[in-house]
Short mmCIF file of C-alpha atoms in Angstrom, two decimals:
data_model
loop_
_atom_site.label_atom_id
_atom_site.label_comp_id
_atom_site.label_asym_id
_atom_site.label_seq_id
_atom_site.Cartn_x
_atom_site.Cartn_y
_atom_site.Cartn_z
CA MET A 1 -26.66 20.75 62.05
CA SER A 2 -29.41 22.42 64.08
CA ASP A 3 -31.29 23.27 60.87
CA VAL A 4 -31.16 19.61 59.82
CA ARG A 5 -32.50 18.39 63.16
CA GLU A 6 -35.23 21.03 63.23
CA LEU A 7 -36.43 20.47 59.67
CA ALA A 8 -36.27 16.67 59.98
CA ALA A 9 -38.33 16.87 63.19
CA ARG A 10 -40.89 19.11 61.50
CA ALA A 11 -41.11 16.71 58.55
CA GLU A 12 -41.80 13.84 60.93
CA LYS A 13 -44.63 15.76 62.62
CA LEU A 14 -46.14 16.83 59.30
CA ASP A 15 -46.10 13.26 58.03
CA ALA A 16 -47.73 12.02 61.23
CA ALA A 17 -50.57 14.53 60.78
CA ASP A 18 -50.99 13.93 57.04
CA GLU A 19 -54.47 12.55 56.24
CA LEU A 20 -53.27 11.36 52.82
CA ALA A 21 -50.24 9.45 54.16
CA PRO A 22 -52.04 6.05 54.17
CA LEU A 23 -52.40 6.30 50.37
CA ARG A 24 -48.68 5.63 50.01
CA SER A 25 -49.35 1.96 50.70
CA ARG A 26 -51.40 1.77 47.50
CA PHE A 27 -48.20 2.14 45.43
CA VAL A 28 -45.13 0.02 44.74
CA LEU A 29 -42.33 2.07 46.30
CA ASP A 30 -38.91 1.58 47.87
CA ASP A 31 -36.57 3.76 49.90
CA VAL A 32 -35.85 6.05 46.94
CA VAL A 33 -37.29 9.57 47.13
CA TYR A 34 -39.31 9.60 43.92
CA LEU A 35 -39.94 13.15 42.72
CA ASP A 36 -40.49 12.43 39.03
CA GLY A 37 -44.21 11.72 39.09
CA ASN A 38 -44.67 14.77 36.88
CA SER A 39 -43.08 12.63 34.12
CA LEU A 40 -44.08 9.07 35.11
CA GLY A 41 -46.20 8.25 38.12
CA ALA A 42 -45.37 5.37 40.44
CA LEU A 43 -46.96 1.96 39.94
CA PRO A 44 -50.24 1.44 41.85
CA ALA A 45 -50.02 -1.88 43.68
CA ASN A 46 -53.25 -3.29 42.24
CA VAL A 47 -52.24 -2.91 38.58
CA PRO A 48 -50.05 -6.04 38.09
CA GLY A 49 -52.78 -8.40 39.30
CA ARG A 50 -55.39 -6.68 37.16
CA ILE A 51 -53.25 -6.89 34.03
CA GLU A 52 -52.54 -10.56 34.68
CA ASP A 53 -56.31 -11.16 34.73
CA VAL A 54 -56.76 -9.16 31.52
CA VAL A 55 -54.03 -11.13 29.75
CA ARG A 56 -54.64 -14.64 31.13
CA ARG A 57 -58.42 -14.74 31.52
CA GLN A 58 -60.00 -11.98 29.46
CA TRP A 59 -57.68 -12.32 26.48
CA GLY A 60 -56.38 -15.85 27.06
CA GLU A 61 -59.69 -17.57 27.84
CA LEU A 62 -62.58 -15.35 26.79
CA ARG A 63 -60.72 -13.98 23.81
CA ILE A 64 -63.01 -11.97 21.49
CA ARG A 65 -65.95 -12.42 23.88
CA SER A 66 -64.26 -9.92 26.20
CA TRP A 67 -65.28 -7.02 23.97
CA ASP A 68 -68.76 -7.54 25.40
CA GLU A 69 -68.41 -9.78 28.46
CA SER A 70 -65.42 -7.94 29.97
CA GLY A 71 -66.57 -4.50 28.88
CA TRP A 72 -63.69 -3.75 26.53
CA TRP A 73 -65.89 -1.92 24.04
CA THR A 74 -67.14 0.66 26.54
CA ALA A 75 -63.78 1.19 28.25
CA PRO A 76 -62.98 4.60 26.66
CA GLU A 77 -66.09 6.31 28.01
CA ARG A 78 -66.23 4.30 31.25
CA ILE A 79 -62.67 5.25 32.16
CA GLY A 80 -63.39 8.80 31.02
CA ASP A 81 -66.10 8.97 33.66
CA ARG A 82 -63.52 7.91 36.27
CA ILE A 83 -61.27 10.78 35.27
CA ALA A 84 -64.12 13.29 35.12
CA PRO A 85 -64.36 14.15 38.85
CA LEU A 86 -60.59 14.65 39.02
CA VAL A 87 -60.83 17.49 36.49
CA GLY A 88 -64.21 18.87 37.57
CA ALA A 89 -66.39 17.41 34.84
CA ALA A 90 -69.76 15.70 34.90
CA PRO A 91 -70.01 12.22 33.36
CA GLY A 92 -70.41 11.78 29.64
CA GLN A 93 -67.89 14.40 28.55
CA ILE A 94 -64.54 12.57 28.52
CA VAL A 95 -63.39 9.80 26.23
CA VAL A 96 -60.07 8.00 26.74
CA GLY A 97 -57.81 6.92 23.89
CA ASP A 98 -54.91 7.88 21.64
CA SER A 99 -52.02 10.10 22.73
CA THR A 100 -52.09 13.65 24.04
CA SER A 101 -50.72 14.87 20.70
CA VAL A 102 -53.50 13.18 18.73
CA ASN A 103 -56.10 14.60 21.07
CA VAL A 104 -54.62 18.10 20.78
CA LEU A 105 -55.09 17.86 17.02
CA LYS A 106 -58.70 16.72 17.44
CA ALA A 107 -59.44 19.50 19.91
CA LEU A 108 -57.70 22.33 18.06
CA VAL A 109 -59.08 21.59 14.58
CA GLY A 110 -62.45 20.78 16.12
CA GLY A 111 -62.29 24.05 18.03
CA VAL A 112 -61.65 26.09 14.87
CA ARG A 113 -64.62 24.38 13.21
CA LEU A 114 -66.84 25.16 16.21
CA ALA A 115 -65.83 28.83 16.13
CA ARG A 116 -66.50 29.14 12.40
CA LEU A 117 -69.83 27.41 12.76
CA ALA A 118 -70.90 29.94 15.38
CA GLN A 119 -69.08 33.08 14.22
CA GLY A 120 -68.50 32.64 10.49
CA PRO A 121 -65.51 31.92 8.20
CA GLY A 122 -63.63 35.07 9.24
CA ARG A 123 -62.21 33.21 12.24
CA ASP A 124 -58.79 32.50 10.77
CA GLU A 125 -56.32 32.75 13.65
CA ILE A 126 -55.14 30.21 16.23
CA VAL A 127 -53.47 31.57 19.35
CA VAL A 128 -51.03 29.21 21.06
CA ASP A 129 -48.92 29.41 24.22
CA ALA A 130 -45.41 30.25 22.97
CA THR A 131 -43.92 28.57 26.05
CA THR A 132 -45.90 25.36 25.61
CA PHE A 133 -44.51 21.83 25.52
CA PRO A 134 -42.92 21.53 22.05
CA THR A 135 -45.34 18.91 20.70
CA ASP A 136 -48.33 21.17 21.37
CA GLY A 137 -46.60 23.83 19.29
CA TYR A 138 -45.91 21.39 16.47
CA ILE A 139 -49.53 20.21 16.48
CA ALA A 140 -50.75 23.82 16.52
CA GLN A 141 -48.67 24.53 13.42
CA SER A 142 -50.22 21.53 11.67
CA ALA A 143 -53.73 22.49 12.79
CA ALA A 144 -53.19 25.98 11.36
CA ARG A 145 -52.16 24.50 8.01
CA LEU A 146 -55.11 22.11 7.98
CA THR A 147 -57.62 24.88 8.70
CA GLY A 148 -56.03 27.70 6.72
CA CYS A 149 -55.42 29.70 9.88
CA THR A 150 -52.57 31.96 10.90
CA LEU A 151 -50.76 30.78 14.01
CA ARG A 152 -50.06 33.41 16.67
CA PRO A 153 -47.66 32.27 19.44
CA VAL A 154 -47.73 34.48 22.56
CA THR A 155 -47.12 34.02 26.27
CA PRO A 156 -50.19 33.31 28.41
CA ALA A 157 -49.94 36.79 29.93
CA GLN A 158 -50.20 38.29 26.45
CA VAL A 159 -53.27 36.28 25.40
CA PRO A 160 -55.99 38.79 26.43
CA GLY A 161 -54.28 41.53 24.47
CA VAL A 162 -54.17 39.63 21.15
CA LEU A 163 -57.69 38.19 21.11
CA GLY A 164 -60.15 39.60 18.61
CA GLU A 165 -62.75 38.94 15.95
CA ARG A 166 -60.30 36.81 13.96
CA THR A 167 -59.50 34.46 16.84
CA ALA A 168 -60.89 30.97 16.30
CA ALA A 169 -59.26 28.86 19.02
CA VAL A 170 -56.72 29.29 21.80
CA LEU A 171 -54.48 26.44 23.04
CA LEU A 172 -52.97 26.87 26.49
CA ASN A 173 -51.19 24.74 29.09
CA HIS A 174 -52.68 24.79 32.58
CA VAL A 175 -49.23 24.34 34.17
CA ASP A 176 -45.93 25.21 32.50
CA TYR A 177 -43.89 22.03 32.13
CA ARG A 178 -40.55 23.75 32.79
CA THR A 179 -41.27 26.14 35.63
CA GLY A 180 -44.36 24.67 37.29
CA ARG A 181 -46.24 27.99 36.88
CA LEU A 182 -50.03 27.61 37.11
CA HIS A 183 -51.86 29.71 34.55
CA ASP A 184 -55.21 31.42 35.11
CA LEU A 185 -57.65 28.95 33.55
CA PRO A 186 -60.84 30.74 34.71
CA GLY A 187 -59.69 34.21 33.66
CA LEU A 188 -58.15 33.21 30.34
CA THR A 189 -61.13 31.04 29.42
CA ALA A 190 -63.46 33.98 30.10
CA ALA A 191 -61.29 36.26 27.94
CA VAL A 192 -61.37 33.75 25.07
CA HIS A 193 -65.14 33.43 25.31
CA ALA A 194 -65.58 37.21 25.39
CA VAL A 195 -64.42 37.39 21.77
CA GLY A 196 -66.42 34.35 20.66
CA ALA A 197 -63.47 31.96 20.41
CA ILE A 198 -62.96 28.40 21.66
CA ALA A 199 -60.76 27.62 24.67
CA VAL A 200 -58.63 24.47 24.50
CA TRP A 201 -56.61 23.50 27.58
CA ASP A 202 -53.76 20.99 28.02
CA LEU A 203 -54.05 19.49 31.52
CA CYS A 204 -51.05 17.16 31.44
CA HIS A 205 -49.32 18.82 34.40
CA SER A 206 -52.39 19.64 36.48
CA ALA A 207 -54.87 16.74 36.38
CA GLY A 208 -54.43 14.68 39.53
CA ALA A 209 -52.45 17.41 41.29
CA LEU A 210 -54.98 20.20 41.73
CA PRO A 211 -58.64 21.09 41.08
CA VAL A 212 -59.27 22.04 37.44
CA GLY A 213 -62.97 22.92 37.25
CA LEU A 214 -63.64 22.28 33.56
CA ASP A 215 -67.43 22.49 33.88
CA GLU A 216 -67.38 25.29 36.44
CA HIS A 217 -65.28 27.55 34.24
CA GLY A 218 -66.94 26.68 30.93
CA VAL A 219 -63.90 25.20 29.20
CA ASP A 220 -64.88 24.09 25.69
CA LEU A 221 -62.30 21.37 24.99
CA ALA A 222 -59.44 19.89 26.99
CA VAL A 223 -56.86 17.15 26.68
CA GLY A 224 -54.51 15.45 29.07
CA CYS A 225 -52.18 12.52 29.57
CA THR A 226 -52.64 9.88 32.26
CA TYR A 227 -49.11 8.69 33.01
CA LYS A 228 -48.06 11.58 35.25
CA TYR A 229 -50.12 12.44 38.35
CA LEU A 230 -52.82 9.91 37.35
CA ASN A 231 -50.23 7.08 37.48
CA GLY A 232 -51.58 5.19 34.46
CA GLY A 233 -48.24 3.76 33.36
CA PRO A 234 -45.75 4.49 30.57
CA GLY A 235 -47.54 5.53 27.40
CA SER A 236 -50.98 5.09 28.94
CA PRO A 237 -53.75 6.57 26.78
CA ALA A 238 -54.68 10.23 26.94
CA TYR A 239 -58.18 11.71 27.10
CA LEU A 240 -60.34 14.29 25.37
CA TYR A 241 -62.96 16.45 27.11
CA VAL A 242 -65.81 17.82 24.99
CA ARG A 243 -68.19 20.07 26.91
CA GLN A 244 -71.76 18.78 26.93
CA ASP A 245 -73.35 21.66 25.04
CA VAL A 246 -70.88 21.58 22.12
CA GLN A 247 -70.83 17.83 21.61
CA ASP A 248 -73.50 17.80 18.89
CA ARG A 249 -71.41 20.32 16.88
CA PHE A 250 -67.94 18.91 17.54
CA ASP A 251 -66.45 17.85 14.20
CA SER A 252 -63.31 15.76 14.76
CA PRO A 253 -60.65 15.88 12.04
CA LEU A 254 -59.99 12.18 12.71
CA PRO A 255 -63.25 10.31 12.16
CA GLY A 256 -62.81 6.57 12.57
CA TRP A 257 -65.00 3.52 12.76
CA ASN A 258 -65.04 3.74 16.56
CA SER A 259 -66.52 7.25 16.40
CA HIS A 260 -69.27 6.23 13.95
CA ALA A 261 -72.87 6.21 15.10
CA ASP A 262 -73.13 2.65 13.73
CA PRO A 263 -69.58 1.26 13.96
CA PHE A 264 -70.50 -2.26 12.90
CA GLY A 265 -72.69 -1.10 10.03
CA MET A 266 -69.54 -0.61 7.96
CA ARG A 267 -71.21 2.12 5.92
CA PRO A 268 -69.12 4.17 3.48
CA ASP A 269 -70.60 7.45 4.71
CA PHE A 270 -69.61 8.81 8.12
CA GLU A 271 -72.21 9.66 10.73
CA PRO A 272 -70.66 10.81 14.03
CA ALA A 273 -71.70 9.11 17.25
CA ALA A 274 -73.65 11.07 19.81
CA GLY A 275 -71.86 12.80 22.66
CA ALA A 276 -68.17 12.61 23.53
CA LEU A 277 -67.94 9.27 21.72
CA ARG A 278 -67.31 11.16 18.50
CA GLY A 279 -63.88 11.83 19.95
CA ARG A 280 -62.97 8.16 19.54
CA VAL A 281 -61.06 7.07 16.43
CA GLY A 282 -59.89 3.46 16.10
CA THR A 283 -59.76 0.29 18.16
CA PRO A 284 -58.84 1.08 21.80
CA ASP A 285 -55.49 -0.02 23.23
CA ILE A 286 -57.05 -2.40 25.71
CA LEU A 287 -54.01 -3.50 27.71
CA SER A 288 -52.87 0.06 28.48
CA MET A 289 -56.43 1.26 28.93
CA LEU A 290 -57.33 -1.37 31.51
CA ALA A 291 -54.05 -0.78 33.36
CA LEU A 292 -55.11 2.85 33.59
CA GLU A 293 -58.56 1.86 34.84
CA ALA A 294 -57.00 -0.17 37.63
CA ALA A 295 -54.60 2.67 38.47
CA LEU A 296 -57.46 5.14 38.83
CA GLU A 297 -58.92 3.04 41.64
CA VAL A 298 -56.36 4.58 44.01
CA TRP A 299 -58.42 7.79 43.73
CA GLU A 300 -61.53 6.29 45.33
CA ASP A 301 -62.61 8.47 48.27
CA VAL A 302 -59.75 10.93 47.65
CA ASP A 303 -60.64 14.63 47.83
CA VAL A 304 -58.82 16.62 45.13
CA ALA A 305 -58.96 19.70 47.38
CA ALA A 306 -57.00 17.78 50.04
CA VAL A 307 -54.49 16.74 47.38
CA ARG A 308 -54.03 20.39 46.41
CA ALA A 309 -53.57 21.47 50.02
CA LYS A 310 -50.88 18.86 50.57
CA SER A 311 -49.19 19.73 47.27
CA LEU A 312 -48.83 23.35 48.31
CA ALA A 313 -47.63 22.39 51.79
CA LEU A 314 -45.06 19.96 50.33
CA THR A 315 -43.67 22.44 47.82
CA ASP A 316 -43.59 25.21 50.45
CA PHE A 317 -41.66 22.95 52.81
CA PHE A 318 -39.27 21.78 50.10
CA LEU A 319 -38.45 25.35 49.12
CA GLU A 320 -37.87 26.22 52.77
CA CYS A 321 -35.50 23.27 53.11
CA VAL A 322 -33.66 24.25 49.93
CA THR A 323 -33.18 27.75 51.32
CA SER A 324 -31.72 26.28 54.53
CA TYR A 325 -29.53 23.57 52.99
CA VAL A 326 -28.27 24.98 49.70
CA PRO A 327 -25.57 27.69 49.81
CA ASP A 328 -26.78 31.08 48.64
CA GLY A 329 -26.60 31.79 44.93
CA LEU A 330 -26.23 28.21 43.71
CA VAL A 331 -29.87 27.62 42.68
CA GLU A 332 -32.80 29.91 41.92
CA SER A 333 -36.44 28.85 42.06
CA LEU A 334 -38.33 29.38 38.80
CA THR A 335 -41.55 28.22 40.41
CA PRO A 336 -43.78 31.04 41.67
CA ALA A 337 -43.98 31.50 45.42
CA ALA A 338 -47.67 32.50 45.24
CA HIS A 339 -49.97 29.51 45.74
CA GLY A 340 -52.36 30.70 43.06
CA GLU A 341 -49.57 30.56 40.47
CA ARG A 342 -47.98 27.24 41.41
CA GLY A 343 -48.61 23.73 40.13
CA SER A 344 -47.21 20.66 41.90
CA GLN A 345 -43.57 20.80 40.88
CA VAL A 346 -40.57 22.91 41.83
CA ALA A 347 -38.09 23.98 39.16
CA LEU A 348 -34.66 25.14 40.28
CA ARG A 349 -32.22 26.84 37.92
CA CYS A 350 -28.58 26.01 38.54
CA SER A 351 -26.10 28.86 38.78
CA PRO A 352 -23.27 29.05 36.20
CA LYS A 353 -20.98 28.92 39.25
CA LEU A 354 -21.60 25.16 39.33
CA SER A 355 -20.27 24.56 35.82
CA THR A 356 -16.70 24.00 37.00
CA SER A 357 -17.77 21.26 39.39
CA PHE A 358 -20.51 19.59 37.40
CA GLU A 359 -20.30 20.31 33.67
CA GLN A 360 -18.02 17.80 32.01
CA GLY A 361 -17.78 16.45 28.48
CA GLY A 362 -20.66 18.54 27.21
CA THR A 363 -23.09 17.29 29.89
CA PRO A 364 -25.39 20.16 30.92
CA ILE A 365 -25.09 21.41 34.48
CA ALA A 366 -28.57 20.26 35.49
CA GLY A 367 -28.01 16.81 33.99
CA ALA A 368 -24.80 16.33 35.94
CA VAL A 369 -26.38 17.51 39.19
CA MET A 370 -29.41 15.28 38.75
CA LYS A 371 -27.19 12.28 38.02
CA ARG A 372 -25.50 12.80 41.39
CA LEU A 373 -28.86 13.09 43.15
CA ILE A 374 -30.15 9.90 41.53
CA GLU A 375 -27.01 8.06 42.64
CA ARG A 376 -27.93 9.06 46.19
CA GLY A 377 -31.54 7.93 45.95
CA VAL A 378 -33.30 11.18 45.03
CA VAL A 379 -35.00 10.90 41.64
CA GLY A 380 -36.13 13.98 39.75
CA ASP A 381 -35.35 15.09 36.24
CA PHE A 382 -33.97 18.10 34.37
CA ARG A 383 -34.56 20.28 31.36
CA HIS A 384 -31.63 21.38 29.24
CA PRO A 385 -29.39 23.04 30.15
CA ASP A 386 -29.79 24.23 33.74
CA VAL A 387 -33.24 23.43 35.18
CA LEU A 388 -33.75 20.78 37.88
CA ARG A 389 -37.37 19.58 38.16
CA PHE A 390 -38.91 17.99 41.25
CA GLY A 391 -42.48 16.75 40.94
CA PHE A 392 -44.54 16.27 44.12
CA THR A 393 -47.30 13.67 43.86
CA PRO A 394 -49.25 14.09 47.11
CA LEU A 395 -50.67 10.57 47.04
CA TYR A 396 -47.29 9.03 47.81
CA VAL A 397 -44.73 11.76 48.51
CA GLY A 398 -44.25 12.81 52.12
CA PHE A 399 -42.63 15.68 53.97
CA GLY A 400 -39.72 13.46 54.98
CA ASP A 401 -39.10 12.89 51.27
CA ALA A 402 -39.05 16.65 50.67
CA GLU A 403 -36.59 17.25 53.51
CA ARG A 404 -34.28 14.44 52.41
CA ALA A 405 -34.26 15.60 48.79
CA ALA A 406 -33.33 19.16 49.75
CA ARG A 407 -30.67 17.94 52.18
CA VAL A 408 -29.02 15.71 49.57
CA LEU A 409 -29.15 18.53 47.04
CA GLY A 410 -27.45 20.84 49.51
CA GLU A 411 -24.76 18.30 50.35
CA GLU A 412 -23.96 17.70 46.67
CA LEU A 413 -23.83 21.38 45.78
CA ARG A 414 -21.61 22.18 48.75
#
């Protein structure tokens, strides 16, 4: 009981001193502890009104005039410039549209073409993170077939040792989706460049949670989703980053009329648009895109470094509370303790000891545990069969939330 009182009191003090705490009011929230922002971010409070205007006035009244008068046509690059400072990029290098998977294909095939243009046709190998989110692996397999490359899956730690004169492009995740491990973007990018290859990064689990530094570290190409820490809404469009000095050589495998230098010329021959615009393909998904634009307004005047500091403090505190509240040996943290190796989620592996109490009818242990937590107002998610995931979005998650989540977890496991 003394541990509960002490940790709850500390949480209250930490929340009172939190400079980001006022941002919570910018979201639609209730008394549930929402720790699943690493899968779907909470709804920013200004989005419903904005979408009503888009539907009723822009579409309902202005109709086709809104492509010009409401700025629909320029939305992909305009919203890209809103995302740019959150991932450490200057304007003019990010275009929004399509899904993460589609953008991975653009980036990976485009990356192979860039490498061959600079280094010659002997670049016939794609290196991919063997622990990556499955879709990235599927897309990498397809990109290898499309480009005639051999695919080489390795862990991020093994990447420097397999790079060589055959390496064309390397696809890596900034943060591991299962464990929350943060990979060394600066060091791995430098290693890729040292052999003349192209570095492609997936930022789905880092953008909006920590500084990325795309320009600073010379990343060639990057992709990311917007429905996690950027809170863009379910299925909101992804984005593609094309570094300024490779834009004139970037050859997308998906040229469309929206990426044409003269889109309304309707010419049979393709001439790519200048800059990052050549990463566009077809007509933008305006409703989702403008919902995302409204959602990104919550980031105005927010320092990403402050977000990172709070993220680390939150996950530190949560892990401390788990240690205090959960009986020894029932869960094990898969998330690195070192700050330099941690994203903004905590992954806990359930012990087989819990199977008797929680595993029923083929339901995995982690699924059964998470179901109990959700019933008690603590929402996270799980990965089959035994990993509990808790995502900490610093814009709206507080230290009281972290303490309550760990306490409920401890009570259920006891």
